[in-house]
Amino acid sequence: MGRWRHPCRPSFGWSSRQGAVGTNRPPLRPASRTLLTMDEPAAAPAFRLAALRPPVALALSGGGARGAAQAGVAIELIAAGLRPDLIIGTSIGAWNGAWLAAHPDDVESLATWWLDAEVRRIFRGMWLGYAGALAWRRSAALSAGRVDHLLGRGLGDMTFEELPVRLVIGAADLLTADLVYFDSGPVAPAVRASSAIPTVLPPVALGDRLLVDGGILDNFGVHEAVRRGARSIILVDVSTYDLVQPPVGLGEIFDRSTVIAQVHQRRRSAAAAAGAGVPMHLIEASNGESPLDFQHAAAALEHGRAVARAWLAGEALPPLRPAPPAEERVRLLQRWRVLEEQLVARMSAMPLWRRVAQYGNGSDPAVPAADLEPIDPVGDAAG
């Protein structure tokens, strides 16, 4: 499959893990701007960047609202002198990556974008939208109107070819199961496709493809960075976090299921980079907030900046906790059972009319964990 063209849309360049590269762009080569030169002021963190072998790829993971922390990391890295030869973005990483590639000399404007009121309310009405989607058999809880407006403000009609920094954006095709990477044509539609979270935002039809969030197949883009010739990769991951508490409630169960899938994806990505002899520098910056909560962007930005400064200073970033030992897993499971029993007991104590009004069929209570009796996660769950 080569380049494809929709009769009513601009053409896009793409490559697929199942197909051939869809553009004739030259292979990735190190740019003269990759790192600080000796004639420039030697900043304290320059040694971290000097250790990178060009060409350098900056890989930006998905992670929803946690992308604000990712933006903070990227802003600090670029301010310290990083000049990537390639940016690969997936989902919210596609948004951050497109902005950085379009405005490499004004990266602070990305922080301003994250603090914009329109960004903070991008998912407003989502839960009510799910009810409407079920009733009317829509493809998603929200329309793409807000997303399109934000993309128009930030990127307009800009194309990949016009970007000062080479950009690649990943998406998943619902019709063929292909992992598709865009690298030419209009940028905004590719970003929207890459960030079309299934059931939250509608799929994007481009040509003969029906595209959704690329993170469901590869949330990191490391394989693609290696394939395109990167010799050093900085991966800024905001999709994983410490698994220190058992998930309680539908939302937490869904989020945890996504996280453990990302953990395994990242392990495979690291193995692919190591197998190709390409150093992958991992910067974990998740602040633990919900990926759907865009109200805490300011704190997330500062968290990301702090993480980047620590990495640039040579500090060892705290790794994610390893899987808990068997004894702790037993205690966590006991805690989960106690919380479930509390939920059932609370629901059973309600009058039937209130139970139906609050929980529908009365079988799936969604009481916030904060309202439940606190239990020491590493102590005796029965205590």
mmCIF file of C-alpha atoms in Angstrom:
data_model
loop_
_atom_site.group_PDB
_atom_site.id
_atom_site.type_symbol
_atom_site.label_atom_id
_atom_site.label_comp_id
_atom_site.label_asym_id
_atom_site.label_seq_id
_atom_site.Cartn_x
_atom_site.Cartn_y
_atom_site.Cartn_z
ATOM 1 C CA MET A 1 0.000 0.000 0.000
ATOM 2 C CA GLY A 2 1.417 3.370 -0.921
ATOM 3 C CA ARG A 3 0.188 6.881 -0.480
ATOM 4 C CA TRP A 4 -3.552 7.204 -0.521
ATOM 5 C CA ARG A 5 -5.716 10.138 -1.422
ATOM 6 C CA HIS A 6 -9.250 10.994 -0.430
ATOM 7 C CA PRO A 7 -11.185 12.837 -3.165
ATOM 8 C CA CYS A 8 -12.310 15.540 -0.719
ATOM 9 C CA ARG A 9 -9.302 15.727 1.585
ATOM 10 C CA PRO A 10 -5.617 16.625 1.338
ATOM 11 C CA SER A 11 -3.239 13.702 0.946
ATOM 12 C CA PHE A 12 -1.408 12.279 3.939
ATOM 13 C CA GLY A 13 1.871 10.436 4.143
ATOM 14 C CA TRP A 14 1.826 7.391 6.334
ATOM 15 C CA SER A 15 3.668 4.217 7.104
ATOM 16 C CA SER A 16 2.289 1.032 8.561
ATOM 17 C CA ARG A 17 3.894 -1.822 10.448
ATOM 18 C CA GLN A 18 2.074 -4.028 7.940
ATOM 19 C CA GLY A 19 2.848 -1.882 4.869
ATOM 20 C CA ALA A 20 5.589 0.155 3.265
ATOM 21 C CA VAL A 21 6.637 3.702 3.978
ATOM 22 C CA GLY A 22 4.219 6.026 2.289
ATOM 23 C CA THR A 23 6.530 8.969 1.578
ATOM 24 C CA ASN A 24 9.806 9.615 -0.188
ATOM 25 C CA ARG A 25 11.292 11.738 2.579
ATOM 26 C CA PRO A 26 15.045 11.308 3.132
ATOM 27 C CA PRO A 27 16.273 9.078 5.967
ATOM 28 C CA LEU A 28 16.703 10.586 9.394
ATOM 29 C CA ARG A 29 20.000 12.414 9.751
ATOM 30 C CA PRO A 30 21.380 14.332 12.721
ATOM 31 C CA ALA A 31 20.638 18.023 12.565
ATOM 32 C CA SER A 32 23.205 20.672 13.336
ATOM 33 C CA ARG A 33 20.944 21.893 16.116
ATOM 34 C CA THR A 34 20.837 18.594 17.979
ATOM 35 C CA LEU A 35 22.886 19.633 21.032
ATOM 36 C CA LEU A 36 24.524 22.619 22.642
ATOM 37 C CA THR A 37 27.855 23.543 21.066
ATOM 38 C CA MET A 38 31.051 24.321 22.931
ATOM 39 C CA ASP A 39 30.733 27.975 21.964
ATOM 40 C CA GLU A 40 27.458 28.304 23.861
ATOM 41 C CA PRO A 41 27.262 28.831 27.627
ATOM 42 C CA ALA A 42 27.789 25.475 29.301
ATOM 43 C CA ALA A 43 24.691 24.870 31.364
ATOM 44 C CA ALA A 44 24.916 22.511 34.312
ATOM 45 C CA PRO A 45 22.795 19.784 32.704
ATOM 46 C CA ALA A 46 24.689 19.825 29.386
ATOM 47 C CA PHE A 47 26.456 16.537 30.162
ATOM 48 C CA ARG A 48 23.154 14.645 30.077
ATOM 49 C CA LEU A 49 22.429 15.960 26.609
ATOM 50 C CA ALA A 50 26.016 15.576 25.409
ATOM 51 C CA ALA A 51 25.773 11.847 26.095
ATOM 52 C CA LEU A 52 23.064 11.484 23.450
ATOM 53 C CA ARG A 53 24.177 10.054 20.119
ATOM 54 C CA PRO A 54 22.527 11.790 17.163
ATOM 55 C CA PRO A 55 20.105 11.393 15.537
ATOM 56 C CA VAL A 56 18.043 11.932 18.668
ATOM 57 C CA ALA A 57 14.348 11.054 18.886
ATOM 58 C CA LEU A 58 12.009 12.510 21.489
ATOM 59 C CA ALA A 59 9.179 10.011 22.059
ATOM 60 C CA LEU A 60 6.062 11.322 23.811
ATOM 61 C CA SER A 61 3.592 8.802 25.173
ATOM 62 C CA GLY A 62 -0.144 9.068 25.523
ATOM 63 C CA GLY A 63 -1.683 9.709 28.921
ATOM 64 C CA GLY A 64 -4.581 12.122 28.579
ATOM 65 C CA ALA A 65 -4.538 14.986 31.058
ATOM 66 C CA ARG A 66 -1.221 13.726 32.427
ATOM 67 C CA GLY A 67 0.209 15.167 29.230
ATOM 68 C CA ALA A 68 0.543 18.471 31.096
ATOM 69 C CA ALA A 69 3.370 16.893 33.097
ATOM 70 C CA GLN A 70 4.881 15.646 29.845
ATOM 71 C CA ALA A 71 4.740 19.187 28.468
ATOM 72 C CA GLY A 72 6.601 20.417 31.547
ATOM 73 C CA VAL A 73 9.345 17.852 30.963
ATOM 74 C CA ALA A 74 9.702 18.704 27.272
ATOM 75 C CA ILE A 75 9.816 22.447 27.932
ATOM 76 C CA GLU A 76 12.653 22.025 30.437
ATOM 77 C CA LEU A 77 14.613 19.671 28.162
ATOM 78 C CA ILE A 78 14.440 22.037 25.213
ATOM 79 C CA ALA A 79 15.246 25.036 27.412
ATOM 80 C CA ALA A 80 18.363 23.138 28.547
ATOM 81 C CA GLY A 81 19.526 22.684 24.957
ATOM 82 C CA LEU A 82 17.894 19.551 23.576
ATOM 83 C CA ARG A 83 17.206 19.849 19.852
ATOM 84 C CA PRO A 84 15.615 16.568 18.735
ATOM 85 C CA ASP A 85 15.999 15.418 15.164
ATOM 86 C CA LEU A 86 12.678 13.592 15.371
ATOM 87 C CA ILE A 87 9.592 13.857 17.578
ATOM 88 C CA ILE A 88 7.228 10.892 17.755
ATOM 89 C CA GLY A 89 3.907 11.517 19.487
ATOM 90 C CA THR A 90 0.966 9.309 20.358
ATOM 91 C CA SER A 91 -2.416 10.491 21.687
ATOM 92 C CA ILE A 92 -1.769 13.469 23.984
ATOM 93 C CA GLY A 93 1.891 13.067 23.038
ATOM 94 C CA ALA A 94 0.838 13.901 19.479
ATOM 95 C CA TRP A 95 -0.637 17.190 20.733
ATOM 96 C CA ASN A 96 2.500 18.073 22.678
ATOM 97 C CA GLY A 97 4.775 16.863 19.882
ATOM 98 C CA ALA A 98 2.946 18.822 17.186
ATOM 99 C CA TRP A 99 3.162 22.007 19.254
ATOM 100 C CA LEU A 100 6.877 21.526 19.950
ATOM 101 C CA ALA A 101 7.620 20.729 16.300
ATOM 102 C CA ALA A 102 5.658 23.779 15.144
ATOM 103 C CA HIS A 103 7.054 26.209 17.747
ATOM 104 C CA PRO A 104 10.581 25.012 18.685
ATOM 105 C CA ASP A 105 11.675 28.570 19.506
ATOM 106 C CA ASP A 106 8.680 29.281 21.733
ATOM 107 C CA VAL A 107 8.162 26.128 23.778
ATOM 108 C CA GLU A 108 6.823 28.087 26.764
ATOM 109 C CA SER A 109 3.720 28.741 24.690
ATOM 110 C CA LEU A 110 2.893 25.055 25.197
ATOM 111 C CA ALA A 111 2.469 25.725 28.925
ATOM 112 C CA THR A 112 0.158 28.619 28.099
ATOM 113 C CA TRP A 113 -1.902 26.316 25.905
ATOM 114 C CA TRP A 114 -2.301 23.791 28.724
ATOM 115 C CA LEU A 115 -3.590 26.513 31.056
ATOM 116 C CA ASP A 116 -6.175 27.747 28.551
ATOM 117 C CA ALA A 117 -9.762 27.598 29.820
ATOM 118 C CA GLU A 118 -10.883 25.807 26.674
ATOM 119 C CA VAL A 119 -8.426 22.991 27.341
ATOM 120 C CA ARG A 120 -9.605 22.619 30.941
ATOM 121 C CA ARG A 121 -13.184 21.991 29.826
ATOM 122 C CA ILE A 122 -12.426 19.828 26.793
ATOM 123 C CA PHE A 123 -14.119 16.751 28.318
ATOM 124 C CA ARG A 124 -16.916 18.606 30.065
ATOM 125 C CA GLY A 125 -20.206 16.738 29.793
ATOM 126 C CA MET A 126 -18.533 13.420 29.028
ATOM 127 C CA TRP A 127 -20.513 11.305 31.497
ATOM 128 C CA LEU A 128 -23.829 12.730 30.349
ATOM 129 C CA GLY A 129 -22.608 12.204 26.801
ATOM 130 C CA TYR A 130 -22.224 8.487 27.462
ATOM 131 C CA ALA A 131 -25.915 8.292 28.317
ATOM 132 C CA GLY A 132 -26.758 10.008 25.053
ATOM 133 C CA ALA A 133 -24.366 7.787 23.108
ATOM 134 C CA LEU A 134 -26.050 4.666 24.470
ATOM 135 C CA ALA A 135 -29.526 6.022 23.793
ATOM 136 C CA TRP A 136 -28.775 7.221 20.250
ATOM 137 C CA ARG A 137 -26.130 4.617 19.335
ATOM 138 C CA ARG A 138 -23.485 7.282 18.703
ATOM 139 C CA SER A 139 -19.854 6.271 18.304
ATOM 140 C CA ALA A 140 -18.609 8.381 21.229
ATOM 141 C CA ALA A 141 -19.674 10.355 24.270
ATOM 142 C CA LEU A 142 -18.421 13.662 22.865
ATOM 143 C CA SER A 143 -18.336 15.273 19.453
ATOM 144 C CA ALA A 144 -15.046 16.391 17.931
ATOM 145 C CA GLY A 145 -16.062 20.065 17.838
ATOM 146 C CA ARG A 146 -13.967 21.239 20.800
ATOM 147 C CA VAL A 147 -10.961 19.233 19.654
ATOM 148 C CA ASP A 148 -11.185 20.605 16.118
ATOM 149 C CA HIS A 149 -11.427 24.162 17.436
ATOM 150 C CA LEU A 150 -8.351 23.738 19.629
ATOM 151 C CA LEU A 151 -6.385 22.199 16.783
ATOM 152 C CA GLY A 152 -7.400 25.034 14.504
ATOM 153 C CA ARG A 153 -6.174 27.578 17.029
ATOM 154 C CA GLY A 154 -2.851 25.847 17.593
ATOM 155 C CA LEU A 155 -1.936 24.386 14.217
ATOM 156 C CA GLY A 156 -4.274 25.819 11.603
ATOM 157 C CA ASP A 157 -3.603 24.330 8.163
ATOM 158 C CA MET A 158 0.063 23.583 8.871
ATOM 159 C CA THR A 159 1.539 20.535 7.132
ATOM 160 C CA PHE A 160 4.244 18.139 8.289
ATOM 161 C CA GLU A 161 6.518 19.450 5.543
ATOM 162 C CA GLU A 162 6.329 22.989 6.989
ATOM 163 C CA LEU A 163 7.363 21.998 10.518
ATOM 164 C CA PRO A 164 10.844 23.108 11.635
ATOM 165 C CA VAL A 165 11.328 19.743 13.408
ATOM 166 C CA ARG A 166 10.456 16.406 11.844
ATOM 167 C CA LEU A 167 7.294 14.966 13.399
ATOM 168 C CA VAL A 168 5.701 11.510 13.260
ATOM 169 C CA ILE A 169 2.261 10.760 14.722
ATOM 170 C CA GLY A 170 0.839 7.309 15.449
ATOM 171 C CA ALA A 171 -2.771 6.129 15.127
ATOM 172 C CA ALA A 172 -4.616 2.799 14.980
ATOM 173 C CA ASP A 173 -6.855 1.674 12.106
ATOM 174 C CA LEU A 174 -10.091 0.001 13.255
ATOM 175 C CA LEU A 175 -10.653 -1.569 9.840
ATOM 176 C CA THR A 176 -7.285 -3.262 9.285
ATOM 177 C CA ALA A 177 -5.691 -3.352 12.775
ATOM 178 C CA ASP A 178 -2.716 -1.471 11.256
ATOM 179 C CA LEU A 179 -0.516 0.785 13.345
ATOM 180 C CA VAL A 180 -0.280 3.857 11.105
ATOM 181 C CA TYR A 181 2.329 6.640 11.341
ATOM 182 C CA PHE A 182 1.706 9.992 9.659
ATOM 183 C CA ASP A 183 4.644 12.109 8.498
ATOM 184 C CA SER A 184 3.298 14.274 5.661
ATOM 185 C CA GLY A 185 0.194 16.217 4.746
ATOM 186 C CA PRO A 186 -1.933 18.279 7.168
ATOM 187 C CA VAL A 187 -0.941 17.918 10.815
ATOM 188 C CA ALA A 188 -4.239 18.659 12.592
ATOM 189 C CA PRO A 189 -6.247 15.678 11.249
ATOM 190 C CA ALA A 190 -3.399 13.317 12.161
ATOM 191 C CA VAL A 191 -3.305 14.683 15.706
ATOM 192 C CA ARG A 192 -7.067 14.300 16.041
ATOM 193 C CA ALA A 193 -6.881 10.713 14.804
ATOM 194 C CA SER A 194 -4.051 9.864 17.180
ATOM 195 C CA SER A 195 -5.998 11.218 20.162
ATOM 196 C CA ALA A 196 -9.448 9.811 19.332
ATOM 197 C CA ILE A 197 -9.863 7.898 22.604
ATOM 198 C CA PRO A 198 -12.288 5.054 21.856
ATOM 199 C CA THR A 199 -15.822 5.779 23.156
ATOM 200 C CA VAL A 200 -14.779 9.269 24.358
ATOM 201 C CA LEU A 201 -14.134 10.883 20.955
ATOM 202 C CA PRO A 202 -15.382 9.612 17.582
ATOM 203 C CA PRO A 203 -13.051 7.762 15.206
ATOM 204 C CA VAL A 204 -11.534 9.808 12.385
ATOM 205 C CA ALA A 205 -12.169 8.757 8.785
ATOM 206 C CA LEU A 206 -9.218 9.612 6.533
ATOM 207 C CA GLY A 207 -9.221 8.103 3.074
ATOM 208 C CA ASP A 208 -9.892 4.376 3.426
ATOM 209 C CA ARG A 209 -8.936 4.272 7.096
ATOM 210 C CA LEU A 210 -11.001 4.610 10.273
ATOM 211 C CA LEU A 211 -8.551 5.805 12.913
ATOM 212 C CA VAL A 212 -8.484 5.973 16.700
ATOM 213 C CA ASP A 213 -5.973 6.601 19.473
ATOM 214 C CA GLY A 214 -2.638 5.036 18.540
ATOM 215 C CA GLY A 215 -1.960 4.169 22.175
ATOM 216 C CA ILE A 216 -4.141 1.083 21.975
ATOM 217 C CA LEU A 217 -1.439 -0.529 19.787
ATOM 218 C CA ASP A 218 1.772 1.322 20.696
ATOM 219 C CA ASN A 219 1.691 4.114 23.229
ATOM 220 C CA PHE A 220 5.377 5.005 22.970
ATOM 221 C CA GLY A 221 6.640 5.043 19.384
ATOM 222 C CA VAL A 222 10.030 3.595 20.332
ATOM 223 C CA HIS A 223 9.876 0.851 17.690
ATOM 224 C CA GLU A 224 9.174 3.483 15.042
ATOM 225 C CA ALA A 225 12.001 5.714 16.268
ATOM 226 C CA VAL A 226 14.423 2.793 15.916
ATOM 227 C CA ARG A 227 13.030 1.943 12.473
ATOM 228 C CA ARG A 228 13.558 5.519 11.313
ATOM 229 C CA GLY A 229 17.209 5.531 12.312
ATOM 230 C CA ALA A 230 17.340 7.153 15.770
ATOM 231 C CA ARG A 231 20.532 6.357 17.694
ATOM 232 C CA SER A 232 19.331 7.849 20.981
ATOM 233 C CA ILE A 233 15.780 8.005 22.306
ATOM 234 C CA ILE A 234 14.337 10.044 25.147
ATOM 235 C CA LEU A 235 10.978 8.586 26.136
ATOM 236 C CA VAL A 236 8.772 10.837 28.273
ATOM 237 C CA ASP A 237 6.129 8.506 29.683
ATOM 238 C CA VAL A 238 3.057 9.775 31.524
ATOM 239 C CA SER A 239 0.904 6.675 31.076
ATOM 240 C CA THR A 240 2.113 4.517 33.975
ATOM 241 C CA TYR A 241 2.235 4.949 37.731
ATOM 242 C CA ASP A 242 2.904 2.996 40.927
ATOM 243 C CA LEU A 243 0.415 0.199 41.495
ATOM 244 C CA VAL A 244 0.237 0.805 45.241
ATOM 245 C CA GLN A 245 -3.505 0.490 45.851
ATOM 246 C CA PRO A 246 -6.092 -1.986 44.627
ATOM 247 C CA PRO A 247 -8.496 -0.383 42.134
ATOM 248 C CA VAL A 248 -11.995 0.279 43.475
ATOM 249 C CA GLY A 249 -14.951 1.137 41.274
ATOM 250 C CA LEU A 250 -15.562 0.975 37.547
ATOM 251 C CA GLY A 251 -13.375 3.967 36.658
ATOM 252 C CA GLU A 252 -10.351 2.749 38.607
ATOM 253 C CA ILE A 253 -10.687 -0.789 37.238
ATOM 254 C CA PHE A 254 -10.756 0.544 33.674
ATOM 255 C CA ASP A 255 -7.805 2.875 34.298
ATOM 256 C CA ARG A 256 -5.743 0.130 35.945
ATOM 257 C CA SER A 257 -6.452 -2.236 33.048
ATOM 258 C CA THR A 258 -5.110 0.401 30.668
ATOM 259 C CA VAL A 259 -2.029 1.006 32.813
ATOM 260 C CA ILE A 260 -0.974 -2.629 33.014
ATOM 261 C CA ALA A 261 -1.301 -2.877 29.232
ATOM 262 C CA GLN A 262 0.990 0.164 28.907
ATOM 263 C CA VAL A 263 3.505 -1.374 31.316
ATOM 264 C CA HIS A 264 3.841 -4.405 29.058
ATOM 265 C CA GLN A 265 4.013 -2.237 25.930
ATOM 266 C CA ARG A 266 6.846 -0.244 27.458
ATOM 267 C CA ARG A 267 8.790 -3.345 28.402
ATOM 268 C CA ARG A 268 8.602 -4.512 24.795
ATOM 269 C CA SER A 269 9.659 -1.063 23.595
ATOM 270 C CA ALA A 270 12.690 -1.052 25.882
ATOM 271 C CA ALA A 271 13.635 -4.535 24.690
ATOM 272 C CA ALA A 272 13.338 -3.452 21.042
ATOM 273 C CA ALA A 273 15.605 -0.451 21.610
ATOM 274 C CA ALA A 274 18.152 -2.536 23.503
ATOM 275 C CA GLY A 275 18.101 -5.204 20.802
ATOM 276 C CA ALA A 276 18.879 -2.557 18.182
ATOM 277 C CA GLY A 277 21.684 -1.090 20.285
ATOM 278 C CA VAL A 278 19.845 2.213 20.725
ATOM 279 C CA PRO A 279 20.009 3.746 24.226
ATOM 280 C CA MET A 280 16.544 4.636 25.532
ATOM 281 C CA HIS A 281 16.491 7.247 28.281
ATOM 282 C CA LEU A 282 13.246 6.927 30.218
ATOM 283 C CA ILE A 283 11.719 9.887 32.041
ATOM 284 C CA GLU A 284 8.598 8.919 33.995
ATOM 285 C CA ALA A 285 6.507 11.965 34.785
ATOM 286 C CA SER A 286 2.981 10.806 35.598
ATOM 287 C CA ASN A 287 1.536 12.813 38.463
ATOM 288 C CA GLY A 288 -1.087 10.189 39.260
ATOM 289 C CA GLU A 289 -4.078 12.349 38.283
ATOM 290 C CA SER A 290 -6.938 10.947 36.256
ATOM 291 C CA PRO A 291 -6.182 10.975 32.514
ATOM 292 C CA LEU A 292 -9.581 12.613 31.995
ATOM 293 C CA ASP A 293 -9.139 15.439 34.534
ATOM 294 C CA PHE A 294 -7.735 18.526 32.806
ATOM 295 C CA GLN A 295 -8.387 20.821 35.783
ATOM 296 C CA HIS A 296 -4.960 20.418 37.438
ATOM 297 C CA ALA A 297 -2.697 21.325 34.535
ATOM 298 C CA ALA A 298 -0.739 23.970 36.451
ATOM 299 C CA ALA A 299 0.380 21.533 39.142
ATOM 300 C CA ALA A 300 1.124 18.860 36.536
ATOM 301 C CA LEU A 301 3.283 21.267 34.517
ATOM 302 C CA GLU A 302 5.349 22.115 37.590
ATOM 303 C CA HIS A 303 5.673 18.429 38.450
ATOM 304 C CA GLY A 304 6.995 17.716 34.960
ATOM 305 C CA ARG A 305 9.442 20.603 35.127
ATOM 306 C CA ALA A 306 10.790 19.325 38.452
ATOM 307 C CA VAL A 307 11.214 15.802 37.081
ATOM 308 C CA ALA A 308 13.091 17.114 34.041
ATOM 309 C CA ARG A 309 15.395 19.285 36.159
ATOM 310 C CA ALA A 310 16.210 16.293 38.349
ATOM 311 C CA TRP A 311 17.016 14.154 35.298
ATOM 312 C CA LEU A 312 19.152 16.867 33.727
ATOM 313 C CA ALA A 313 21.053 17.283 36.981
ATOM 314 C CA GLY A 314 21.992 13.619 36.872
ATOM 315 C CA GLU A 315 19.756 12.560 39.720
ATOM 316 C CA ALA A 316 18.372 9.045 39.643
ATOM 317 C CA LEU A 317 14.643 9.338 39.141
ATOM 318 C CA PRO A 318 12.597 7.165 41.509
ATOM 319 C CA PRO A 319 11.602 4.078 39.537
ATOM 320 C CA LEU A 320 8.131 2.641 39.582
ATOM 321 C CA ARG A 321 7.735 0.189 42.421
ATOM 322 C CA PRO A 322 8.178 -3.429 41.357
ATOM 323 C CA ALA A 323 5.264 -5.806 41.617
ATOM 324 C CA PRO A 324 4.446 -6.387 45.298
ATOM 325 C CA PRO A 325 5.567 -9.666 46.878
ATOM 326 C CA ALA A 326 3.050 -12.420 47.493
ATOM 327 C CA GLU A 327 2.408 -11.415 51.112
ATOM 328 C CA GLU A 328 1.547 -7.840 50.175
ATOM 329 C CA ARG A 329 -0.631 -8.983 47.292
ATOM 330 C CA VAL A 330 -2.657 -11.040 49.765
ATOM 331 C CA ARG A 331 -3.133 -7.968 51.978
ATOM 332 C CA LEU A 332 -4.123 -5.832 48.975
ATOM 333 C CA LEU A 333 -6.652 -8.436 47.906
ATOM 334 C CA GLN A 334 -8.074 -8.518 51.433
ATOM 335 C CA ARG A 335 -8.419 -4.764 51.350
ATOM 336 C CA TRP A 336 -10.221 -4.912 48.015
ATOM 337 C CA ARG A 337 -12.684 -7.466 49.433
ATOM 338 C CA VAL A 338 -13.378 -5.284 52.472
ATOM 339 C CA LEU A 339 -14.044 -2.244 50.275
ATOM 340 C CA GLU A 340 -16.380 -4.256 48.067
ATOM 341 C CA GLU A 341 -18.265 -5.464 51.155
ATOM 342 C CA GLN A 342 -18.623 -1.874 52.388
ATOM 343 C CA LEU A 343 -20.070 -0.848 49.042
ATOM 344 C CA VAL A 344 -22.605 -3.670 49.071
ATOM 345 C CA ALA A 345 -23.570 -2.944 52.673
ATOM 346 C CA ARG A 346 -24.079 0.747 51.964
ATOM 347 C CA MET A 347 -26.242 0.002 48.964
ATOM 348 C CA SER A 348 -28.302 -2.577 50.847
ATOM 349 C CA ALA A 349 -29.089 -0.044 53.570
ATOM 350 C CA MET A 350 -30.712 2.324 51.067
ATOM 351 C CA PRO A 351 -34.428 2.305 50.302
ATOM 352 C CA LEU A 352 -35.228 0.578 47.035
ATOM 353 C CA TRP A 353 -36.427 3.782 45.342
ATOM 354 C CA ARG A 354 -33.174 5.578 46.148
ATOM 355 C CA ARG A 355 -31.119 2.587 45.103
ATOM 356 C CA VAL A 356 -32.767 2.530 41.687
ATOM 357 C CA ALA A 357 -32.531 6.311 41.292
ATOM 358 C CA GLN A 358 -28.831 6.407 42.205
ATOM 359 C CA TYR A 359 -27.534 3.157 40.729
ATOM 360 C CA GLY A 360 -30.027 2.268 38.006
ATOM 361 C CA ASN A 361 -30.637 -1.418 38.531
ATOM 362 C CA GLY A 362 -29.142 -1.228 42.017
ATOM 363 C CA SER A 363 -26.403 -3.760 41.292
ATOM 364 C CA ASP A 364 -23.359 -1.579 40.691
ATOM 365 C CA PRO A 365 -22.809 1.057 43.388
ATOM 366 C CA ALA A 366 -20.199 3.659 42.614
ATOM 367 C CA VAL A 367 -19.473 5.106 46.025
ATOM 368 C CA PRO A 368 -16.257 7.171 46.005
ATOM 369 C CA ALA A 369 -13.433 5.402 47.805
ATOM 370 C CA ALA A 370 -12.852 8.572 49.823
ATOM 371 C CA ASP A 371 -16.231 8.024 51.502
ATOM 372 C CA LEU A 372 -15.282 4.564 52.682
ATOM 373 C CA GLU A 373 -13.553 3.602 55.872
ATOM 374 C CA PRO A 374 -9.784 4.116 55.454
ATOM 375 C CA ILE A 375 -7.763 0.914 55.522
ATOM 376 C CA ASP A 376 -4.001 0.572 55.789
ATOM 377 C CA PRO A 377 -2.936 -0.908 52.431
ATOM 378 C CA VAL A 378 0.130 -2.628 53.897
ATOM 379 C CA GLY A 379 -1.257 -3.494 57.295
ATOM 380 C CA ASP A 380 -3.827 -5.985 58.406
ATOM 381 C CA ALA A 381 -6.843 -5.439 56.178
ATOM 382 C CA ALA A 382 -9.145 -6.700 58.875
ATOM 383 C CA GLY A 383 -7.791 -4.192 61.356
#
